[in-house]
Amino acid sequence: MPAKTILITGGAGFIGSHLVRLMVNNHPDYRIINLDKLTYAGNLANLKDIENKPNYRFVRMDICDFEGVLELLRSEKVDGIIHLAAESHVDRSIKDPFTFARTNVLGTLSLLQAARLYWESLPEKYEGKRFYHISTDEVYGSLRLTHPEGIEPPFSTTASSGTHHLAYGEEFFREENKYTPHSPYSASKASSDHFVRAFHDTYGMPTIVTNCSNNYGPYQFPEKLIPLFINNIRHRKPLPVYGRGENVRDWLYVEDHARAIDLIFHKGEIAETYNIGGFNEWKNIDIVRLLIRTVDRLLGRGEDEDMNLISYVTDRPGHDERYAIDSSKLQKELGWEPSLQFEEGLEKTVRWYLENQDWLDNVTSGDYMNYYEQMYSQR
Ligand code: NAD
Ligand code: DAU
C-alpha cells in the first residue's frame, strides 16, 4: 500500500515534468498520477525516462472536466494535489485571454471543488490532505528600476536571509505585497490564487500557495525567451528583443524549483504563501548576449560572431519592467537554497538544447504531439 497518492496536474509541461521525475524517483513509496490535457505545451517525451516506473501513471484529462477529475480523485484515493496545469505564456494571453481565464481560473476552481467534495466525503475529511497551488511572481505586478543615490544598477544588496546579490532596484516582491497583475496571464493566475485561499478560509481546505520567479532549464517550450533564442542562434535566425531589452527578470534553474516544491509540499505550513527565487536578476539584453557567446563558443564559432542577430522589435504591451523575488522566508524557515549559479545553470541549459536538437526539432515541427497516440493508445 503506497504511503501517499499524489496528483500532479500539468506534469507533461516544463516545470511539471521536472517535478514528476523528482517525485517518482525520490518517493518510490508514493503513487504519482500525472493529469495533463496535453495542450501544445504538454509533451510526454519529457518523461520518457520514467514512464514505465511502477509508481507512475499518466491520465489525459482537462482540469475543467469536473466530473472526470472527481471520479479520478475517488478511484485513485488521492491524498495530495500539486497543481501546475495552466496556460503559461504571457504573449499568448495577450492574443487569447479567454483560454487563460478558462484553464487558469475555471480549471483551478473545478479542481478545488472536486477535491473539496471528495475529501469532505471521507471519514477523516481533510486530515492528511493537501492542495498545493503553483503560482507566479507576476501576480505582484512590476517593480521599478531605481537608482539609489549615485549608484547605477545593478548594485550590491543584502536580503533579510543574509544572501548578498546584485539588484536593479530597492523594492522586492514579498509574500505580503498586494497583487497588481498587468497581463491577462498574471490576472488569471492572481484570480486562481484568490480561489485557493478562499477554499482554505471558507471550507478549511489545507492549501499552500507558492509564487516563483522565471524558470529556465531543459524541456522548456521554445516560445519562452531562453529556449527560443538558443534555437534561433543555432539556426542563425533573428532574435526578437522586445523594446530596448532593459526589462529585468529573476531567473531560477527549474530543478531548484522542483526541489523547493517537494520540500514545501512536505514541510510547508498550511495556509501559508512562500516566494521561490534565487536572488538572480538579469536584464534581458545581458542574457541575450551571454546566450550568443555561450552558443557560439560551444559550436566552435568565432567570438561574438552572432551578435548581429539581435533585432529590437516592438515592445510587449503592458511589459512588466522588473521582477525581483525575495525568497528569504523559504530560505530561513525551510532551509531551501538554489543549488546553481546562473552562469553555470545557463551553460548546462545551452548544452542540453544543443545536445538534444531532436527534442527541439520534434517540438518545432509538431511531431511531439503524436507521442501520446504512439505510446498510450494501445495500453
Ligand atoms: P507549461 O506551459 O510548460 O506547461 C503547462 C502544462 O499544463 C502543459 O503540460 C499543458 O498540457 C497542461 N495544461 C494546460 N491546460 C490544461 C488543462 N486545461 N488541463 C490539464 N492540463 C493542462 O508551463 P510551465 O512553465 O511548466 O508552468 C507550470 C506552472 O508553473 C504554471 O502554473 C505556471 O503559471 C507556473 N509558473 C511558471 C513559471 C515559469 O517560469 N515557467 C514560473 C512561476 C510559475
Ligand atoms: O516570472 C514568472 C513567469 O516567467 C511565469 O509565470 C511565466 O509562465 C513565464 O512564461 C515567465 O514569463 P515572462 O513573460 O517573464 O517570460 P518570457 O520567457 O516570455 O520572457 C522573458 C523576458 O524576455 C520578458 O521580459 C519578455 C522578453 N522577451 C521574450 C520573448 C519570448 C523578448 O524580449 N523576446 C521574446 O521573443
CSV table of C-alpha atoms and ligand atoms in Angstrom, one decimal:
chain,number,residue,atom,x,y,z
A,1,MET,CA,0.0,0.0,0.0
A,2,PRO,CA,1.7,3.2,-1.1
A,3,ALA,CA,2.2,5.8,1.6
A,4,LYS,CA,0.6,8.6,-0.4
A,5,THR,CA,-1.2,9.1,-3.7
A,6,ILE,CA,-0.3,12.5,-5.2
A,7,LEU,CA,-2.0,14.0,-8.3
A,8,ILE,CA,0.3,16.4,-10.2
A,9,THR,CA,-1.5,18.5,-12.8
A,10,GLY,CA,0.4,19.8,-15.8
A,11,GLY,CA,3.1,17.2,-15.4
A,12,ALA,CA,3.8,17.0,-19.1
A,13,GLY,CA,4.8,20.6,-19.2
A,14,PHE,CA,8.1,22.2,-18.5
A,15,ILE,CA,8.2,22.5,-14.7
A,16,GLY,CA,5.7,19.8,-14.2
A,17,SER,CA,7.8,17.2,-16.0
A,18,HIS,CA,10.8,18.0,-13.7
A,19,LEU,CA,8.6,17.7,-10.7
A,20,VAL,CA,7.0,14.4,-11.8
A,21,ARG,CA,10.5,13.0,-12.4
A,22,LEU,CA,11.8,14.1,-9.0
A,23,MET,CA,8.7,12.8,-7.1
A,24,VAL,CA,8.7,9.5,-8.9
A,25,ASN,CA,12.4,8.9,-8.2
A,26,ASN,CA,12.6,10.4,-4.7
A,27,HIS,CA,9.5,8.8,-3.3
A,28,PRO,CA,9.2,5.2,-4.7
A,29,ASP,CA,6.6,4.5,-2.0
A,30,TYR,CA,4.3,7.2,-3.4
A,31,ARG,CA,1.9,6.8,-6.3
A,32,ILE,CA,2.3,9.7,-8.7
A,33,ILE,CA,-0.5,10.5,-11.1
A,34,ASN,CA,0.2,13.0,-13.8
A,35,LEU,CA,-3.0,14.6,-15.1
A,36,ASP,CA,-2.5,16.6,-18.2
A,37,LYS,CA,-4.7,17.7,-21.1
A,38,LEU,CA,-1.7,17.7,-23.5
A,39,THR,CA,-2.2,21.1,-25.0
A,40,TYR,CA,0.5,22.4,-27.3
A,41,ALA,CA,2.7,22.9,-24.2
A,42,GLY,CA,2.4,19.3,-23.0
A,43,ASN,CA,5.0,16.8,-24.2
A,44,LEU,CA,5.1,13.3,-22.8
A,45,ALA,CA,8.5,12.8,-24.4
A,46,ASN,CA,9.7,14.9,-21.5
A,47,LEU,CA,9.0,11.9,-19.3
A,48,LYS,CA,10.4,9.0,-21.4
A,49,ASP,CA,12.9,8.0,-18.7
A,50,ILE,CA,10.2,7.4,-16.0
A,51,GLU,CA,7.1,6.5,-18.0
A,52,ASN,CA,7.4,2.8,-17.1
A,53,LYS,CA,8.1,3.2,-13.4
A,54,PRO,CA,5.5,1.2,-11.3
A,55,ASN,CA,4.7,4.2,-9.1
A,56,TYR,CA,3.7,6.5,-12.1
A,57,ARG,CA,0.5,6.8,-14.1
A,58,PHE,CA,-0.4,9.3,-16.8
A,59,VAL,CA,-4.0,10.4,-17.3
A,60,ARG,CA,-5.0,12.6,-20.2
A,61,MET,CA,-7.7,14.9,-18.8
A,62,ASP,CA,-8.7,18.6,-18.8
A,63,ILE,CA,-8.8,20.1,-15.3
A,64,CYS,CA,-12.0,21.8,-16.4
A,65,ASP,CA,-13.7,18.3,-16.6
A,66,PHE,CA,-15.1,18.5,-13.1
A,67,GLU,CA,-16.9,15.1,-13.2
A,68,GLY,CA,-13.8,13.4,-14.6
A,69,VAL,CA,-11.5,14.9,-12.0
A,70,LEU,CA,-13.9,14.0,-9.2
A,71,GLU,CA,-14.1,10.4,-10.4
A,72,LEU,CA,-10.3,10.2,-10.7
A,73,LEU,CA,-9.7,11.6,-7.1
A,74,ARG,CA,-12.2,9.0,-5.8
A,75,SER,CA,-10.9,6.0,-7.7
A,76,GLU,CA,-7.3,6.7,-7.0
A,77,LYS,CA,-7.9,7.8,-3.4
A,78,VAL,CA,-5.8,10.9,-3.9
A,79,ASP,CA,-4.3,12.4,-0.7
A,80,GLY,CA,-2.4,15.4,-2.2
A,81,ILE,CA,-2.7,17.6,-5.2
A,82,ILE,CA,0.1,19.7,-6.7
A,83,HIS,CA,-1.5,21.9,-9.3
A,84,LEU,CA,0.7,23.2,-12.1
A,85,ALA,CA,-1.6,22.9,-15.1
A,86,ALA,CA,-2.1,26.3,-16.7
A,87,GLU,CA,-1.7,28.4,-19.8
A,88,SER,CA,1.7,29.9,-19.1
A,89,HIS,CA,2.8,32.2,-21.9
A,90,VAL,CA,2.2,36.0,-21.5
A,91,ASP,CA,2.2,36.7,-25.3
A,92,ARG,CA,-0.5,34.1,-25.9
A,93,SER,CA,-2.6,35.6,-23.1
A,94,ILE,CA,-2.5,38.9,-24.9
A,95,LYS,CA,-3.9,37.4,-28.1
A,96,ASP,CA,-6.3,35.0,-26.4
A,97,PRO,CA,-7.3,35.9,-22.8
A,98,PHE,CA,-10.4,33.7,-22.7
A,99,THR,CA,-8.4,30.5,-22.8
A,100,PHE,CA,-6.3,31.7,-19.9
A,101,ALA,CA,-9.5,32.5,-17.8
A,102,ARG,CA,-10.9,29.1,-18.7
A,103,THR,CA,-7.9,27.0,-17.7
A,104,ASN,CA,-6.3,29.1,-15.0
A,105,VAL,CA,-9.4,30.4,-13.3
A,106,LEU,CA,-12.2,27.9,-14.0
A,107,GLY,CA,-9.9,24.9,-14.2
A,108,THR,CA,-8.4,25.7,-10.8
A,109,LEU,CA,-11.9,26.1,-9.4
A,110,SER,CA,-13.0,22.8,-10.9
A,111,LEU,CA,-10.0,21.1,-9.2
A,112,LEU,CA,-10.7,22.8,-5.9
A,113,GLN,CA,-14.4,21.9,-5.9
A,114,ALA,CA,-13.7,18.3,-6.9
A,115,ALA,CA,-11.1,18.0,-4.1
A,116,ARG,CA,-13.5,19.5,-1.6
A,117,LEU,CA,-16.3,17.1,-2.5
A,118,TYR,CA,-14.1,14.1,-2.4
A,119,TRP,CA,-12.1,14.9,0.8
A,120,GLU,CA,-15.2,16.1,2.7
A,121,SER,CA,-16.9,12.7,1.9
A,122,LEU,CA,-14.2,10.8,3.7
A,123,PRO,CA,-14.4,9.9,7.5
A,124,GLU,CA,-11.1,11.7,8.1
A,125,LYS,CA,-12.1,14.7,5.9
A,126,TYR,CA,-9.1,17.0,5.4
A,127,GLU,CA,-6.8,15.1,7.8
A,128,GLY,CA,-3.5,14.3,6.0
A,129,LYS,CA,-4.7,16.1,2.8
A,130,ARG,CA,-3.0,18.9,0.9
A,131,PHE,CA,-3.8,21.1,-2.0
A,132,TYR,CA,-0.7,22.9,-3.2
A,133,HIS,CA,-1.1,25.6,-5.9
A,134,ILE,CA,1.9,26.6,-8.0
A,135,SER,CA,1.7,30.3,-8.9
A,136,THR,CA,4.0,33.0,-10.3
A,137,ASP,CA,5.7,36.2,-9.1
A,138,GLU,CA,3.9,38.0,-11.9
A,139,VAL,CA,0.8,38.4,-9.7
A,140,TYR,CA,2.7,41.0,-7.7
A,141,GLY,CA,2.9,43.3,-10.8
A,142,SER,CA,6.0,45.2,-11.8
A,143,LEU,CA,8.9,46.7,-9.7
A,144,ARG,CA,10.6,49.9,-10.7
A,145,LEU,CA,14.2,50.1,-11.9
A,146,THR,CA,15.6,52.5,-9.4
A,147,HIS,CA,19.0,54.1,-8.9
A,148,PRO,CA,19.9,54.6,-5.2
A,149,GLU,CA,21.8,57.8,-4.9
A,150,GLY,CA,24.9,57.9,-7.1
A,151,ILE,CA,24.8,54.1,-7.8
A,152,GLU,CA,23.9,52.8,-11.2
A,153,PRO,CA,22.1,49.4,-11.1
A,154,PRO,CA,22.9,46.6,-10.7
A,155,PHE,CA,24.1,47.4,-7.2
A,156,SER,CA,25.0,45.1,-4.3
A,157,THR,CA,22.4,44.5,-1.6
A,158,THR,CA,21.7,42.0,1.2
A,159,ALA,CA,18.4,40.2,1.7
A,160,SER,CA,17.0,39.5,5.2
A,161,SER,CA,18.1,35.9,4.7
A,162,GLY,CA,21.7,37.2,4.6
A,163,THR,CA,22.0,36.5,0.9
A,164,HIS,CA,24.3,39.0,-1.0
A,165,HIS,CA,23.2,39.7,-4.5
A,166,LEU,CA,23.0,42.3,-7.3
A,167,ALA,CA,19.7,44.2,-7.7
A,168,TYR,CA,18.2,46.6,-10.2
A,169,GLY,CA,16.0,48.4,-7.6
A,170,GLU,CA,15.3,48.8,-4.0
A,171,GLU,CA,11.9,47.1,-3.9
A,172,PHE,CA,11.3,43.3,-3.9
A,173,PHE,CA,8.3,41.0,-4.2
A,174,ARG,CA,7.5,39.8,-0.7
A,175,GLU,CA,4.7,37.5,0.4
A,176,GLU,CA,2.7,40.3,1.9
A,177,ASN,CA,2.8,42.5,-1.2
A,178,LYS,CA,-0.5,43.4,-2.7
A,179,TYR,CA,-1.5,41.8,-6.0
A,180,THR,CA,-1.3,44.1,-9.1
A,181,PRO,CA,-1.3,41.9,-12.2
A,182,HIS,CA,-0.9,43.5,-15.6
A,183,SER,CA,-1.2,40.8,-18.2
A,184,PRO,CA,-4.2,38.6,-18.8
A,185,TYR,CA,-1.9,35.7,-17.8
A,186,SER,CA,-1.0,37.2,-14.5
A,187,ALA,CA,-4.6,38.4,-13.9
A,188,SER,CA,-5.8,34.8,-14.4
A,189,LYS,CA,-3.1,33.4,-12.0
A,190,ALA,CA,-3.9,36.0,-9.4
A,191,SER,CA,-7.6,35.0,-9.6
A,192,SER,CA,-6.7,31.3,-9.2
A,193,ASP,CA,-4.5,32.2,-6.1
A,194,HIS,CA,-7.5,34.0,-4.6
A,195,PHE,CA,-9.8,31.0,-5.1
A,196,VAL,CA,-7.3,28.7,-3.5
A,197,ARG,CA,-7.0,30.9,-0.4
A,198,ALA,CA,-10.9,31.3,-0.4
A,199,PHE,CA,-11.2,27.5,-0.2
A,200,HIS,CA,-9.0,27.4,2.9
A,201,ASP,CA,-10.8,30.3,4.6
A,202,THR,CA,-14.3,29.1,3.7
A,203,TYR,CA,-14.1,25.3,3.8
A,204,GLY,CA,-10.9,24.7,5.8
A,205,MET,CA,-9.2,23.0,2.9
A,206,PRO,CA,-5.4,22.6,3.7
A,207,THR,CA,-3.9,24.7,1.0
A,208,ILE,CA,-0.5,26.2,0.2
A,209,VAL,CA,0.4,28.7,-2.5
A,210,THR,CA,3.9,29.4,-3.8
A,211,ASN,CA,4.9,32.2,-6.2
A,212,CYS,CA,8.1,31.6,-8.2
A,213,SER,CA,10.2,33.7,-10.5
A,214,ASN,CA,11.2,32.9,-14.1
A,215,ASN,CA,12.4,29.3,-14.5
A,216,TYR,CA,14.9,28.1,-17.1
A,217,GLY,CA,16.4,24.7,-18.0
A,218,PRO,CA,15.8,21.6,-20.2
A,219,TYR,CA,12.3,20.9,-21.7
A,220,GLN,CA,11.1,24.4,-21.8
A,221,PHE,CA,8.8,25.1,-24.7
A,222,PRO,CA,10.7,27.2,-27.3
A,223,GLU,CA,8.3,30.1,-27.2
A,224,LYS,CA,9.9,31.4,-24.0
A,225,LEU,CA,13.0,33.6,-24.1
A,226,ILE,CA,15.8,31.3,-23.4
A,227,PRO,CA,15.0,28.1,-25.5
A,228,LEU,CA,13.6,30.3,-28.3
A,229,PHE,CA,16.8,32.3,-28.5
A,230,ILE,CA,19.1,29.2,-28.2
A,231,ASN,CA,17.3,27.6,-31.1
A,232,ASN,CA,17.4,30.8,-33.2
A,233,ILE,CA,21.1,31.4,-32.5
A,234,ARG,CA,21.9,27.8,-33.6
A,235,HIS,CA,19.9,28.3,-36.8
A,236,ARG,CA,21.2,31.9,-37.2
A,237,LYS,CA,17.7,33.4,-37.1
A,238,PRO,CA,16.9,36.9,-35.8
A,239,LEU,CA,16.5,37.3,-32.0
A,240,PRO,CA,13.4,39.5,-31.4
A,241,VAL,CA,14.3,41.5,-28.3
A,242,TYR,CA,11.2,43.4,-27.0
A,243,GLY,CA,11.6,47.1,-26.6
A,244,ARG,CA,15.2,48.0,-25.6
A,245,GLY,CA,15.9,44.8,-23.8
A,246,GLU,CA,16.1,46.7,-20.5
A,247,ASN,CA,13.4,44.7,-18.7
A,248,VAL,CA,14.7,42.7,-15.7
A,249,ARG,CA,13.7,39.1,-14.8
A,250,ASP,CA,14.8,37.0,-11.8
A,251,TRP,CA,15.9,33.5,-13.0
A,252,LEU,CA,15.9,30.2,-11.2
A,253,TYR,CA,17.0,26.8,-12.5
A,254,VAL,CA,14.0,24.6,-12.9
A,255,GLU,CA,15.3,21.7,-10.8
A,256,ASP,CA,15.8,24.1,-7.9
A,257,HIS,CA,12.1,25.0,-8.2
A,258,ALA,CA,11.1,21.3,-8.3
A,259,ARG,CA,13.2,20.7,-5.1
A,260,ALA,CA,11.5,23.6,-3.4
A,261,ILE,CA,8.1,22.2,-4.3
A,262,ASP,CA,8.9,18.8,-2.9
A,263,LEU,CA,10.2,20.4,0.3
A,264,ILE,CA,7.2,22.8,0.7
A,265,PHE,CA,4.7,20.0,0.0
A,266,HIS,CA,6.1,18.1,2.9
A,267,LYS,CA,7.3,20.8,5.3
A,268,GLY,CA,5.3,23.9,4.4
A,269,GLU,CA,2.7,25.4,6.8
A,270,ILE,CA,-0.9,25.1,5.8
A,271,ALA,CA,-2.5,28.4,4.6
A,272,GLU,CA,1.0,29.9,4.1
A,273,THR,CA,2.4,31.5,1.0
A,274,TYR,CA,6.1,31.1,0.1
A,275,ASN,CA,8.0,33.0,-2.6
A,276,ILE,CA,10.6,31.0,-4.5
A,277,GLY,CA,13.5,32.6,-6.3
A,278,GLY,CA,17.3,32.7,-6.4
A,279,PHE,CA,18.1,36.4,-6.0
A,280,ASN,CA,19.3,36.4,-9.6
A,281,GLU,CA,18.2,39.5,-11.5
A,282,TRP,CA,19.3,39.9,-15.1
A,283,LYS,CA,18.5,42.5,-17.8
A,284,ASN,CA,17.1,40.7,-20.9
A,285,ILE,CA,19.7,42.1,-23.2
A,286,ASP,CA,22.6,40.9,-21.0
A,287,ILE,CA,21.1,37.3,-21.1
A,288,VAL,CA,20.8,37.5,-24.8
A,289,ARG,CA,24.5,38.5,-25.2
A,290,LEU,CA,25.5,35.7,-22.8
A,291,LEU,CA,23.4,33.2,-24.8
A,292,ILE,CA,25.1,34.3,-28.0
A,293,ARG,CA,28.6,33.9,-26.5
A,294,THR,CA,27.8,30.6,-25.0
A,295,VAL,CA,26.1,29.0,-28.1
A,296,ASP,CA,28.9,30.4,-30.4
A,297,ARG,CA,31.6,29.0,-28.1
A,298,LEU,CA,30.0,25.6,-27.8
A,299,LEU,CA,29.5,25.4,-31.5
A,300,GLY,CA,33.1,26.5,-32.2
A,301,ARG,CA,32.0,29.7,-33.9
A,302,GLY,CA,34.0,33.0,-33.8
A,303,GLU,CA,33.7,35.2,-30.7
A,304,ASP,CA,30.6,37.5,-30.9
A,305,GLU,CA,30.0,36.3,-34.5
A,306,ASP,CA,26.3,36.2,-34.0
A,307,MET,CA,25.7,39.5,-32.1
A,308,ASN,CA,24.2,40.9,-35.3
A,309,LEU,CA,21.2,38.5,-34.9
A,310,ILE,CA,19.9,40.8,-32.1
A,311,SER,CA,16.8,42.5,-33.5
A,312,TYR,CA,14.9,45.1,-31.4
A,313,VAL,CA,11.2,44.8,-32.0
A,314,THR,CA,8.0,46.4,-30.8
A,315,ASP,CA,7.6,46.0,-27.1
A,316,ARG,CA,5.2,43.6,-25.5
A,317,PRO,CA,2.0,45.6,-24.5
A,318,GLY,CA,2.0,46.2,-20.7
A,319,HIS,CA,5.5,44.7,-20.5
A,320,ASP,CA,6.4,44.5,-16.8
A,321,GLU,CA,9.6,46.3,-16.1
A,322,ARG,CA,11.3,44.3,-13.3
A,323,TYR,CA,10.6,41.2,-11.3
A,324,ALA,CA,12.7,40.5,-8.2
A,325,ILE,CA,11.6,38.0,-5.7
A,326,ASP,CA,12.6,37.9,-2.0
A,327,SER,CA,12.7,34.2,-1.0
A,328,SER,CA,14.1,34.9,2.5
A,329,LYS,CA,11.1,33.3,4.2
A,330,LEU,CA,11.6,30.0,2.4
A,331,GLN,CA,15.3,30.1,3.0
A,332,LYS,CA,15.0,30.9,6.7
A,333,GLU,CA,12.0,28.7,7.6
A,334,LEU,CA,12.6,25.6,5.5
A,335,GLY,CA,16.3,25.9,4.7
A,336,TRP,CA,15.9,25.8,0.9
A,337,GLU,CA,18.7,27.3,-1.3
A,338,PRO,CA,19.3,27.4,-5.0
A,339,SER,CA,22.0,24.9,-6.0
A,340,LEU,CA,23.3,26.6,-9.1
A,341,GLN,CA,24.9,29.9,-10.0
A,342,PHE,CA,23.2,31.4,-13.1
A,343,GLU,CA,26.2,31.2,-15.4
A,344,GLU,CA,26.7,27.5,-14.6
A,345,GLY,CA,22.9,26.8,-15.0
A,346,LEU,CA,22.7,28.7,-18.3
A,347,GLU,CA,25.8,26.8,-19.7
A,348,LYS,CA,24.2,23.5,-18.6
A,349,THR,CA,20.9,24.5,-20.3
A,350,VAL,CA,22.5,25.6,-23.5
A,351,ARG,CA,24.5,22.3,-23.7
A,352,TRP,CA,21.2,20.4,-23.1
A,353,TYR,CA,19.4,22.1,-26.0
A,354,LEU,CA,22.4,21.7,-28.3
A,355,GLU,CA,22.8,18.0,-27.4
A,356,ASN,CA,19.0,17.4,-27.7
A,357,GLN,CA,18.4,19.0,-31.0
A,358,ASP,CA,15.9,16.2,-31.9
A,359,TRP,CA,13.8,17.2,-28.9
A,360,LEU,CA,13.7,20.8,-30.2
A,361,ASP,CA,13.1,19.7,-33.8
A,362,ASN,CA,10.2,17.4,-32.7
A,363,VAL,CA,8.6,20.4,-30.9
A,364,THR,CA,9.1,22.9,-33.6
A,365,SER,CA,7.8,20.5,-36.3
A,366,GLY,CA,4.8,19.5,-34.2
A,367,ASP,CA,5.8,15.8,-34.3
A,368,TYR,CA,5.8,15.6,-30.5
A,369,MET,CA,2.0,15.7,-30.5
A,370,ASN,CA,1.9,12.2,-31.8
A,371,TYR,CA,3.8,10.7,-28.9
A,372,TYR,CA,0.7,10.1,-26.8
A,373,GLU,CA,-1.0,8.2,-29.6
A,374,GLN,CA,2.1,6.1,-30.3
A,375,MET,CA,2.8,5.3,-26.6
A,376,TYR,CA,-0.5,5.2,-24.9
A,377,SER,CA,-3.3,4.3,-27.4
A,378,GLN,CA,-2.5,0.5,-27.3
A,379,ARG,CA,-2.3,0.3,-23.5
B,1,NAD,P1,3.9,24.9,-19.4
B,1,NAD,O1,3.1,25.7,-20.3
B,1,NAD,O2,5.2,24.4,-19.9
B,1,NAD,O3,3.1,23.5,-19.1
B,1,NAD,C1,1.7,23.6,-18.7
B,1,NAD,C2,1.1,22.2,-18.7
B,1,NAD,O4,-0.2,22.3,-18.3
B,1,NAD,C3,1.2,21.5,-20.1
B,1,NAD,O5,1.6,20.2,-20.0
B,1,NAD,C4,-0.3,21.6,-20.6
B,1,NAD,O6,-0.6,20.5,-21.4
B,1,NAD,C5,-1.0,21.5,-19.2
B,1,NAD,N1,-2.4,22.0,-19.3
B,1,NAD,C6,-2.7,23.2,-19.9
B,1,NAD,N2,-4.1,23.4,-19.8
B,1,NAD,C7,-4.5,22.3,-19.2
B,1,NAD,C8,-5.8,21.9,-18.8
B,1,NAD,N3,-6.9,22.6,-19.1
B,1,NAD,N4,-6.0,20.7,-18.2
B,1,NAD,C9,-4.9,19.9,-17.9
B,1,NAD,N5,-3.6,20.2,-18.3
B,1,NAD,C10,-3.5,21.4,-18.9
B,1,NAD,O7,4.0,25.6,-18.0
B,1,NAD,P2,5.2,25.7,-17.0
B,1,NAD,O8,6.1,26.8,-17.5
B,1,NAD,O9,5.8,24.4,-16.7
B,1,NAD,O10,4.5,26.3,-15.7
B,1,NAD,C11,3.8,25.4,-14.9
B,1,NAD,C12,3.1,26.2,-13.8
B,1,NAD,O11,4.1,27.0,-13.1
B,1,NAD,C13,2.1,27.1,-14.3
B,1,NAD,O12,1.0,27.1,-13.3
B,1,NAD,C14,2.8,28.5,-14.3
B,1,NAD,O13,1.9,29.5,-14.1
B,1,NAD,C15,3.7,28.3,-13.1
B,1,NAD,N6,5.0,29.1,-13.1
B,1,NAD,C16,5.8,29.1,-14.2
B,1,NAD,C17,7.0,29.7,-14.2
B,1,NAD,C18,7.9,29.7,-15.4
B,1,NAD,O14,8.9,30.4,-15.4
B,1,NAD,N7,7.7,28.9,-16.4
B,1,NAD,C19,7.4,30.5,-13.1
B,1,NAD,C20,6.5,30.5,-12.0
B,1,NAD,C21,5.3,29.8,-12.0
B,2,DAU,O1,8.0,35.3,-13.6
B,2,DAU,C1,7.5,34.1,-13.8
B,2,DAU,C2,6.9,33.9,-15.2
B,2,DAU,O2,8.0,33.9,-16.1
B,2,DAU,C3,6.0,32.7,-15.4
B,2,DAU,O3,4.9,32.9,-14.6
B,2,DAU,C4,5.6,32.6,-16.9
B,2,DAU,O4,4.8,31.4,-17.0
B,2,DAU,C5,6.8,32.5,-17.7
B,2,DAU,O5,6.4,32.4,-19.1
B,2,DAU,C6,7.7,33.7,-17.5
B,2,DAU,O6,7.1,34.9,-18.0
B,2,DAU,P1,7.9,36.0,-18.8
B,2,DAU,O7,7.0,36.8,-19.7
B,2,DAU,O8,8.9,36.8,-18.0
B,2,DAU,O9,8.8,35.0,-19.8
B,2,DAU,P2,9.3,35.0,-21.3
B,2,DAU,O10,10.3,34.0,-21.5
B,2,DAU,O11,8.1,35.1,-22.2
B,2,DAU,O12,10.0,36.4,-21.4
B,2,DAU,C7,11.1,36.8,-20.6
B,2,DAU,C8,11.5,38.2,-20.9
B,2,DAU,O13,12.0,38.3,-22.3
B,2,DAU,C9,10.4,39.2,-20.9
B,2,DAU,O14,10.8,40.4,-20.4
B,2,DAU,C10,10.0,39.3,-22.4
B,2,DAU,C11,11.3,39.1,-23.1
B,2,DAU,N1,11.2,38.5,-24.4
B,2,DAU,C12,10.5,37.3,-24.5
B,2,DAU,C13,10.4,36.7,-25.7
B,2,DAU,C14,9.6,35.4,-25.9
B,2,DAU,C15,11.8,39.1,-25.5
B,2,DAU,O15,12.4,40.2,-25.4
B,2,DAU,N2,11.6,38.5,-26.7
B,2,DAU,C16,10.9,37.3,-26.9
B,2,DAU,O16,10.8,36.8,-28.0
